[in-house]
Coordinates of C-alpha atoms in Angstrom, one line a residue:
M1 CA 226.4 359.7 47.9
K2 CA 224.4 359.7 51.2
E3 CA 224.5 356.6 53.3
N4 CA 221.5 354.3 53.5
G5 CA 219.3 356.9 51.9
V6 CA 219.3 359.1 55.0
Q7 CA 219.4 362.8 54.5
D8 CA 221.7 364.3 57.1
A9 CA 220.8 368.0 56.6
P10 CA 217.5 369.8 55.7
E11 CA 217.0 371.0 52.2
W12 CA 217.6 374.8 51.8
A13 CA 215.1 377.1 50.3
V14 CA 216.2 378.7 47.0
R15 CA 215.4 382.4 46.5
G16 CA 214.2 384.0 43.4
D17 CA 214.5 382.4 39.9
Y18 CA 218.2 381.6 39.9
A19 CA 218.0 377.8 40.6
N20 CA 218.2 376.9 36.9
S21 CA 219.9 380.0 35.5
W22 CA 223.5 379.0 35.1
N23 CA 225.0 376.4 32.8
H24 CA 228.5 376.4 34.1
G25 CA 230.2 373.0 33.7
A26 CA 229.3 371.8 30.2
K27 CA 228.8 368.1 29.8
G28 CA 231.9 366.4 28.5
R29 CA 234.3 369.0 29.8
T30 CA 238.0 368.3 30.1
T31 CA 240.2 368.7 33.1
K32 CA 241.0 372.2 32.0
E33 CA 240.0 374.7 34.7
M34 CA 236.7 376.4 34.1
D35 CA 236.7 379.9 35.5
D36 CA 234.2 382.7 34.7
G37 CA 234.5 385.0 37.8
R38 CA 231.9 383.2 39.9
A39 CA 233.3 379.7 40.5
K40 CA 236.3 377.7 39.3
Y41 CA 236.0 374.1 38.5
I42 CA 238.7 372.2 40.5
G43 CA 238.2 368.6 39.5
C44 CA 236.6 365.2 40.4
Y45 CA 237.3 363.9 43.9
V46 CA 236.7 360.8 46.0
D47 CA 234.0 361.1 48.6
D48 CA 233.7 358.6 51.5
T49 CA 230.5 358.4 53.6
Q50 CA 232.6 357.9 56.7
K51 CA 235.1 360.7 55.9
R52 CA 233.6 363.4 53.8
A53 CA 235.8 365.3 51.3
L54 CA 233.8 368.5 52.2
R55 CA 232.6 368.7 55.8
G56 CA 230.4 371.7 56.0
V57 CA 226.6 371.7 55.5
S58 CA 225.0 369.5 52.8
F59 CA 221.6 369.1 51.1
F60 CA 220.0 366.9 48.5
D61 CA 217.4 367.2 45.8
Y62 CA 216.7 364.2 43.6
K63 CA 214.5 366.1 41.2
K64 CA 215.9 369.7 40.7
M65 CA 219.6 369.8 41.6
T66 CA 221.7 372.2 39.5
V67 CA 225.3 373.3 39.6
F68 CA 224.3 376.9 40.3
R69 CA 221.9 375.9 43.1
C70 CA 224.6 374.1 45.0
Q71 CA 227.2 376.8 44.4
D72 CA 224.9 379.6 45.4
N73 CA 223.8 377.9 48.7
C74 CA 227.4 377.1 49.7
A75 CA 228.4 380.7 48.9
E76 CA 225.5 382.1 50.9
R77 CA 227.0 380.4 53.9
G78 CA 230.5 381.6 53.3
Y79 CA 232.1 378.3 52.2
L80 CA 235.0 378.3 49.8
Y81 CA 234.1 375.0 48.0
A82 CA 230.9 373.4 46.6
G83 CA 230.8 369.8 45.5
L84 CA 228.1 367.9 43.6
E85 CA 227.7 364.1 43.9
F86 CA 225.4 361.4 42.4
G87 CA 223.6 364.0 40.3
A88 CA 221.6 365.3 43.2
E89 CA 223.7 365.9 46.3
C90 CA 225.4 369.1 47.3
Y91 CA 228.3 369.4 49.9
C92 CA 230.0 372.5 51.2
G93 CA 233.3 373.0 52.9
H94 CA 236.3 375.4 53.5
K95 CA 238.9 372.7 52.5
I96 CA 239.0 369.6 50.4
Q97 CA 239.9 366.6 52.5
A98 CA 240.3 363.9 49.8
S99 CA 242.3 363.0 46.7
N100 CA 241.2 363.8 43.1
V101 CA 240.5 361.1 40.5
S102 CA 239.9 360.8 36.8
E103 CA 237.3 363.1 35.3
S104 CA 235.6 360.1 33.8
D105 CA 234.5 359.1 37.3
C106 CA 232.3 362.3 37.5
N107 CA 229.9 361.3 34.8
M108 CA 226.3 361.7 36.2
A109 CA 224.1 364.4 34.8
C110 CA 222.5 366.9 37.3
K111 CA 218.9 366.0 38.1
G112 CA 217.8 369.6 37.4
E113 CA 219.9 370.2 34.2
K114 CA 220.9 367.3 32.0
T115 CA 223.5 369.4 30.2
N116 CA 225.7 369.6 33.3
L117 CA 227.6 367.0 35.3
C118 CA 227.1 366.6 39.0
G119 CA 229.7 364.1 40.2
G120 CA 229.1 360.4 40.3
P121 CA 228.7 357.5 42.8
N122 CA 231.0 358.5 45.7
R123 CA 232.5 361.1 43.5
L124 CA 232.3 364.9 43.8
S125 CA 232.6 367.6 41.1
I126 CA 234.2 370.4 43.1
Y127 CA 234.2 374.1 42.5
R128 CA 236.1 376.8 44.3
L129 CA 233.7 379.8 44.9
E130 CA 234.5 383.4 44.2
L131 CA 232.4 385.1 46.9
S132 CA 230.9 388.5 46.3
Q133 CA 232.4 389.8 49.6
E134 CA 235.9 389.3 51.0
S135 CA 236.5 385.6 51.7
A136 CA 234.7 384.4 54.8
R137 CA 235.8 380.9 55.7
R138 CA 233.4 379.3 58.1
Y139 CA 233.5 376.5 60.6
G140 CA 229.9 375.7 61.2
S141 CA 228.5 379.0 62.3
A142 CA 231.9 380.5 63.2
I143 CA 233.8 382.7 60.7
F144 CA 237.6 382.2 60.3
K145 CA 239.4 385.5 60.9
G146 CA 243.0 384.4 60.4
C147 CA 246.3 383.7 62.2
F148 CA 247.5 386.3 64.7
K149 CA 250.5 386.8 67.0
R150 CA 249.9 386.2 70.7
P151 CA 249.0 389.6 72.3
D152 CA 251.5 391.0 74.8
N153 CA 249.1 390.7 77.7
V154 CA 246.9 387.7 76.9
T155 CA 244.9 388.0 80.2
L156 CA 243.8 391.5 79.5
A157 CA 243.3 391.1 75.8
L158 CA 241.4 387.8 76.0
P159 CA 240.1 387.6 79.6
V160 CA 238.6 384.1 79.6
S161 CA 240.7 381.0 78.9
A162 CA 240.8 377.2 79.5
V163 CA 242.8 374.1 78.7
I164 CA 240.6 371.8 76.6
Q165 CA 241.3 368.1 76.3
N166 CA 241.3 366.8 72.7
M167 CA 241.1 370.4 71.5
S168 CA 239.0 371.1 68.4
V169 CA 237.7 374.3 66.7
D170 CA 234.2 373.2 67.7
K171 CA 235.1 372.9 71.4
C172 CA 236.8 376.3 71.6
V173 CA 234.0 378.1 69.6
D174 CA 231.4 376.4 71.7
M175 CA 233.1 377.5 75.0
C176 CA 233.4 381.1 73.9
T177 CA 229.9 381.2 72.5
E178 CA 228.5 379.9 75.8
K179 CA 230.5 382.5 77.7
E180 CA 229.1 385.2 75.3
F181 CA 232.3 386.3 73.7
S182 CA 232.6 387.2 70.0
L183 CA 236.2 385.9 69.5
A184 CA 237.5 382.3 70.0
A185 CA 241.3 382.1 69.8
L186 CA 242.9 378.7 69.7
A187 CA 246.4 378.3 71.1
G188 CA 247.3 374.6 71.0
E189 CA 245.5 373.0 73.9
K190 CA 244.3 376.4 75.2
C191 CA 241.2 378.3 74.2
H192 CA 241.0 382.0 74.8
C193 CA 237.8 384.1 74.5
G194 CA 237.3 387.9 74.2
F195 CA 236.3 390.8 72.0
P196 CA 238.4 392.9 69.6
T197 CA 240.1 395.7 71.6
P198 CA 243.2 398.0 71.1
L199 CA 245.1 395.1 72.8
F200 CA 244.0 392.6 70.1
T201 CA 242.7 394.4 67.1
L202 CA 242.8 391.6 64.4
H203 CA 244.4 394.2 62.1
D204 CA 247.8 392.5 61.7
H205 CA 247.4 389.2 60.1
E206 CA 250.2 386.7 60.1
D207 CA 251.1 384.0 57.6
E208 CA 248.8 381.0 58.3
E209 CA 251.8 378.7 58.2
L210 CA 252.8 380.1 61.5
C211 CA 249.6 378.8 63.1
V212 CA 249.9 375.3 61.8
H213 CA 249.5 372.9 64.7
R214 CA 247.1 370.0 64.3
C215 CA 244.2 369.9 66.7
A216 CA 244.3 367.0 69.1
G217 CA 240.6 366.3 68.5
E218 CA 240.4 366.6 64.7
D219 CA 242.4 365.5 61.8
F220 CA 242.6 368.4 59.4
D221 CA 242.1 371.8 61.2
S222 CA 244.8 373.8 62.8
C223 CA 244.5 374.8 66.5
G224 CA 247.4 377.3 66.6
N225 CA 250.2 377.3 69.2
K226 CA 251.4 379.3 72.2
D227 CA 252.9 382.0 70.0
F228 CA 250.4 382.3 67.1
F229 CA 246.6 382.0 67.6
V230 CA 244.0 380.8 65.2
V231 CA 241.0 383.1 65.6
Y232 CA 237.3 382.6 64.8
Q233 CA 234.4 385.0 65.2
T234 CA 231.5 383.3 67.0
Q235 CA 227.8 384.1 66.5
V236 CA 227.7 386.2 69.7
Q237 CA 226.8 389.7 69.0
D238 CA 229.3 392.3 70.2
N239 CA 227.0 394.8 72.0
R240 CA 229.6 397.5 72.5
C241 CA 228.4 399.3 69.4
M242 CA 224.7 398.4 69.2
D243 CA 223.2 401.2 71.3
R244 CA 221.9 404.1 69.2
R245 CA 219.9 407.2 70.0
F246 CA 219.0 410.7 68.6
L247 CA 221.4 413.6 69.2
P248 CA 220.9 415.0 72.8
T249 CA 220.8 418.6 71.4
R250 CA 219.6 419.6 68.0
T251 CA 222.4 420.3 65.5
K252 CA 222.5 423.4 63.4
Q253 CA 224.8 421.8 60.9
Q254 CA 223.1 419.8 58.2
V255 CA 225.5 417.2 56.8
A256 CA 224.5 415.2 53.8
L257 CA 225.5 411.6 53.2
A258 CA 225.2 411.9 49.4
S259 CA 225.6 409.2 46.8
F260 CA 224.4 407.9 43.5
P261 CA 221.9 405.0 44.2
G262 CA 223.7 401.7 44.5
A263 CA 226.9 403.2 45.9
G264 CA 226.5 401.9 49.5
N265 CA 224.6 404.7 51.2
T266 CA 222.5 402.3 53.4
W267 CA 225.6 400.4 54.3
A268 CA 227.4 403.6 55.2
R269 CA 224.5 404.7 57.4
H270 CA 224.7 401.4 59.2
L271 CA 228.4 401.9 59.8
I272 CA 228.1 405.5 61.0
E273 CA 225.3 404.6 63.4
L274 CA 227.3 401.8 65.0
A275 CA 230.5 403.9 65.1
T276 CA 228.9 407.0 66.6
G277 CA 225.9 405.7 68.5
Y278 CA 223.6 408.2 66.8
Y279 CA 220.9 407.7 64.3
T280 CA 221.2 408.9 60.7
G281 CA 218.4 410.6 58.8
S282 CA 217.1 410.6 55.3
Y283 CA 215.8 413.1 52.7
Y284 CA 213.2 410.5 51.9
F285 CA 211.1 408.0 54.0
D286 CA 211.6 404.3 53.4
G287 CA 209.4 402.2 55.7
S288 CA 211.4 399.0 55.1
L289 CA 214.6 400.7 56.4
Y290 CA 212.7 402.1 59.4
N291 CA 211.6 398.6 60.2
K292 CA 215.2 397.4 60.0
G293 CA 216.2 399.8 62.7
F294 CA 216.9 403.1 61.0
K295 CA 214.7 405.1 63.4
G296 CA 215.9 408.4 62.0
E297 CA 214.2 407.5 58.8
R298 CA 210.9 408.9 60.1
D299 CA 212.3 412.3 61.1
H300 CA 212.0 415.2 58.8
W301 CA 215.5 415.7 57.3
R302 CA 215.7 419.2 58.9
S303 CA 214.9 417.9 62.4
G304 CA 218.5 418.3 63.6
R305 CA 218.3 415.1 65.6
T306 CA 220.4 412.9 63.3
V307 CA 224.2 413.1 62.5
C308 CA 223.8 413.1 58.7
I309 CA 221.1 412.9 56.1
K310 CA 221.0 410.3 53.3
T311 CA 220.3 411.8 49.9
H312 CA 220.6 410.9 46.2
E313 CA 219.6 414.5 45.1
S314 CA 222.1 416.3 42.9
G315 CA 220.5 419.7 42.0
K316 CA 222.2 423.0 42.9
K317 CA 219.3 424.1 45.2
E318 CA 219.2 420.7 47.1
I319 CA 223.0 420.6 47.5
E320 CA 223.2 424.1 48.8
A321 CA 220.7 423.3 51.5
F322 CA 223.4 421.3 53.3
D323 CA 226.4 422.8 55.2
A324 CA 228.7 419.9 54.5
S325 CA 228.6 416.5 52.8
I326 CA 230.2 413.1 52.8
I327 CA 230.1 411.9 49.2
M328 CA 230.0 408.2 48.7
I329 CA 231.4 407.1 45.3
R330 CA 231.4 403.6 43.9
N331 CA 232.7 402.0 40.7
P332 CA 229.9 402.7 38.3
Y333 CA 229.9 399.2 36.8
K334 CA 229.1 397.8 40.3
A335 CA 226.9 400.7 41.4
L336 CA 224.7 400.4 38.3
M337 CA 224.2 396.7 38.8
A338 CA 223.5 397.1 42.6
E339 CA 220.9 399.8 41.9
F340 CA 219.3 397.7 39.2
N341 CA 219.1 394.8 41.7
R342 CA 217.6 397.1 44.3
K343 CA 215.1 398.5 41.9
Y344 CA 213.8 395.1 40.9
G345 CA 214.7 393.0 43.9
G346 CA 214.7 395.2 47.0
H347 CA 217.6 396.3 49.3
I348 CA 219.2 392.8 49.6
G349 CA 217.5 391.0 46.7
F350 CA 218.3 390.5 43.0
A351 CA 216.7 391.4 39.7
S352 CA 215.4 388.4 37.7
Q353 CA 217.1 387.1 34.6
A354 CA 214.1 388.4 32.6
H355 CA 214.8 391.9 33.8
W356 CA 218.5 391.7 32.9
K357 CA 217.8 390.3 29.4
G358 CA 214.8 392.4 28.7
K359 CA 214.6 396.1 27.6
E360 CA 214.8 397.3 31.3
W361 CA 218.6 396.9 31.6
P362 CA 219.8 398.9 28.5
E363 CA 217.2 401.6 29.2
F364 CA 218.4 401.7 32.8
V365 CA 222.1 402.1 31.8
R366 CA 221.2 404.8 29.2
N367 CA 219.4 406.9 31.9
Y368 CA 221.4 406.2 35.0
A369 CA 225.1 406.0 33.8
P370 CA 225.3 409.8 33.0
W371 CA 223.6 410.5 36.4
W372 CA 226.5 408.5 38.1
A373 CA 228.9 411.1 36.8
S374 CA 226.8 414.2 37.1
H375 CA 225.9 413.4 40.7
T376 CA 229.5 413.6 41.9
L377 CA 230.3 416.5 39.6
D378 CA 227.4 418.6 41.0
W379 CA 228.3 417.8 44.6
L380 CA 232.0 418.8 44.0
K381 CA 230.8 422.0 42.3
Y382 CA 228.1 423.2 44.7
G383 CA 229.0 421.4 48.0
R384 CA 230.3 423.7 50.7
K385 CA 232.5 421.4 52.6
V386 CA 233.1 418.0 51.0
H387 CA 234.6 414.7 52.2
V388 CA 234.8 412.0 49.5
V389 CA 234.8 408.3 50.5
H390 CA 235.1 405.6 47.9
F391 CA 233.0 402.5 48.6
E392 CA 235.9 400.2 47.7
D393 CA 238.3 402.0 50.0
L394 CA 235.9 401.8 52.9
K395 CA 235.4 398.1 52.2
R396 CA 239.2 397.5 52.0
D397 CA 240.1 399.5 55.1
L398 CA 237.0 400.1 57.1
F399 CA 238.7 401.2 60.4
S400 CA 240.6 404.1 59.1
H401 CA 238.1 405.4 56.6
L402 CA 235.2 405.1 59.0
K403 CA 237.3 406.9 61.6
S404 CA 237.8 409.8 59.2
M405 CA 234.1 410.0 58.5
V406 CA 233.3 410.2 62.3
L407 CA 235.9 413.0 62.6
F408 CA 234.4 414.9 59.7
L409 CA 231.1 414.7 61.6
H410 CA 232.8 416.4 64.5
L411 CA 232.1 413.5 66.8
E412 CA 234.4 411.7 69.3
V413 CA 236.1 408.6 68.0
F414 CA 235.9 405.5 70.3
E415 CA 238.4 402.9 69.1
E416 CA 236.6 400.0 70.8
R417 CA 233.4 401.0 69.1
L418 CA 235.1 401.0 65.7
L419 CA 236.6 397.6 66.4
C420 CA 233.1 396.4 67.3
V421 CA 231.8 397.8 64.0
E422 CA 234.4 395.8 62.0
G423 CA 232.9 392.6 63.4
Q424 CA 229.3 393.6 62.5
K425 CA 230.0 395.5 59.4
D426 CA 227.6 393.8 57.1
G427 CA 224.5 394.1 59.1
N428 CA 221.4 393.1 57.2
F429 CA 222.3 395.0 54.1
K430 CA 224.6 392.7 52.2
R431 CA 223.6 390.8 49.0
S432 CA 225.3 387.5 49.9
G433 CA 226.6 384.7 47.8
L434 CA 227.6 384.6 44.2
R435 CA 227.1 387.2 41.7
K436 CA 223.9 386.1 40.0
L437 CA 224.5 386.7 36.4
E438 CA 225.8 384.1 33.9
Y439 CA 227.2 386.7 31.5
D440 CA 228.6 390.3 31.3
P441 CA 225.6 392.6 31.0
Y442 CA 227.6 395.5 29.6
T443 CA 227.9 395.9 25.8
P444 CA 231.0 397.4 24.3
E445 CA 229.0 400.6 23.6
M446 CA 227.9 400.8 27.3
R447 CA 231.5 400.3 28.4
A448 CA 232.9 403.0 26.1
N449 CA 230.4 405.5 27.5
I450 CA 231.0 404.5 31.1
D451 CA 234.8 404.6 30.7
G452 CA 234.5 408.2 29.5
L453 CA 232.4 409.1 32.5
I454 CA 235.0 407.6 34.8
K455 CA 237.7 409.8 33.3
T456 CA 235.6 412.9 33.7
V457 CA 235.0 412.2 37.4
D458 CA 238.7 411.3 37.9
T459 CA 239.7 414.7 36.4
A460 CA 237.2 416.6 38.6
L461 CA 238.4 415.0 41.8
K462 CA 242.0 415.8 41.0
K463 CA 241.1 419.4 40.2
R464 CA 239.8 419.6 43.8
N465 CA 243.3 418.3 45.0
M466 CA 241.7 415.0 45.9
S467 CA 242.9 411.6 45.0
G468 CA 241.4 410.3 41.8
V469 CA 239.2 407.2 41.4
P470 CA 240.6 403.9 42.7
D471 CA 242.5 401.8 40.2
E472 CA 239.7 399.3 39.8
Y473 CA 237.4 401.9 38.2
R474 CA 239.9 402.8 35.5
P475 CA 239.2 401.6 31.9
R476 CA 241.3 398.6 31.0

């Protein structure tokens, strides 16, 4: 409960029509864990106005607070936990710093949905969030990257350092931000600043237990030690990969970046442009993407000034117009939902609940699911030189898969540029936060059909002596 009625953080705006869409924690629940793939109910916890259980951002709404609204806003900011208190208050954090108590203490209905519980007086109903992207733990505006072994040459790897009295994460992050570095590495009383380089790539994570060393200036967070550094990414933009231009000489090789809609084509373009320094083009023209910085969007696709051309086409004639192609493939269950969201909510928005529950969704699946398979099959059949990239593999190991894409484009690989891309990989093209649906939109009939399509694509890939679809695609 907030102290003396003073609101200590501004209320956040809520996008779309999701504020009242999710009835997660049913009234009268037991202590049994509640888990549906978006958030897991952890329990009822003590909250102290002097020492908060969750110490990230917070907001209050004494008329419309809902469980989902709190969870979604914490997830948007990368926090692992969301807690509701006094029926109307929402707190976020990346660790719980209090003890749990009896469920009966969390007995107040949410102000915006009487069927759900939202904590009690000085009591938090806490959920662990399942984020839609890989876990991004935050400390204020900084993103926790992990525990890493001290680089062999610290002075070269992290060129700025200082001993800080009463060291805290805030103090080190603030110092590195002020000095315009994207990495803040805590080593006991010492703070190091730098950028990811071949000397300190952030590729080899260590067990976080090796970094445990209490910060002198704060009770709960670890500040690392002389051998193992706790690393945060600051809000400073790494400019080593931000410059982009058109090709200096027109290329005669037309390379397609081909995908079914919703398979990450825009994201792949963003990565390729950062990694190579050259603009990508498009078979279409999308003014919104041009305004977001894709300057190759306005060029005719045959201009020869861009390194590859986005296309969703899959006809024989259209495919044979290209000399080579990178084919992006994504799990159809995820690709179909992403394209449905784009179709009704824009490149980083979401379709409304009315669209999902209306006639639009089943009609969309009926028309688009077969296209997911035929798109890949056609490019494998008619494409001259093909390089297949699975969205999930690129997401899991961006460095090596993006490197292979750059080599396929016959361009020079700059390792520091690739390391820079890893730190800015999301760009402005990520749907953040929790998955927005309260139910599985796929019927058994839809799943049977899509599972058959997955098997067909898997077989076609193997016939071309390529690895089949990733395990997460496979019917279970």
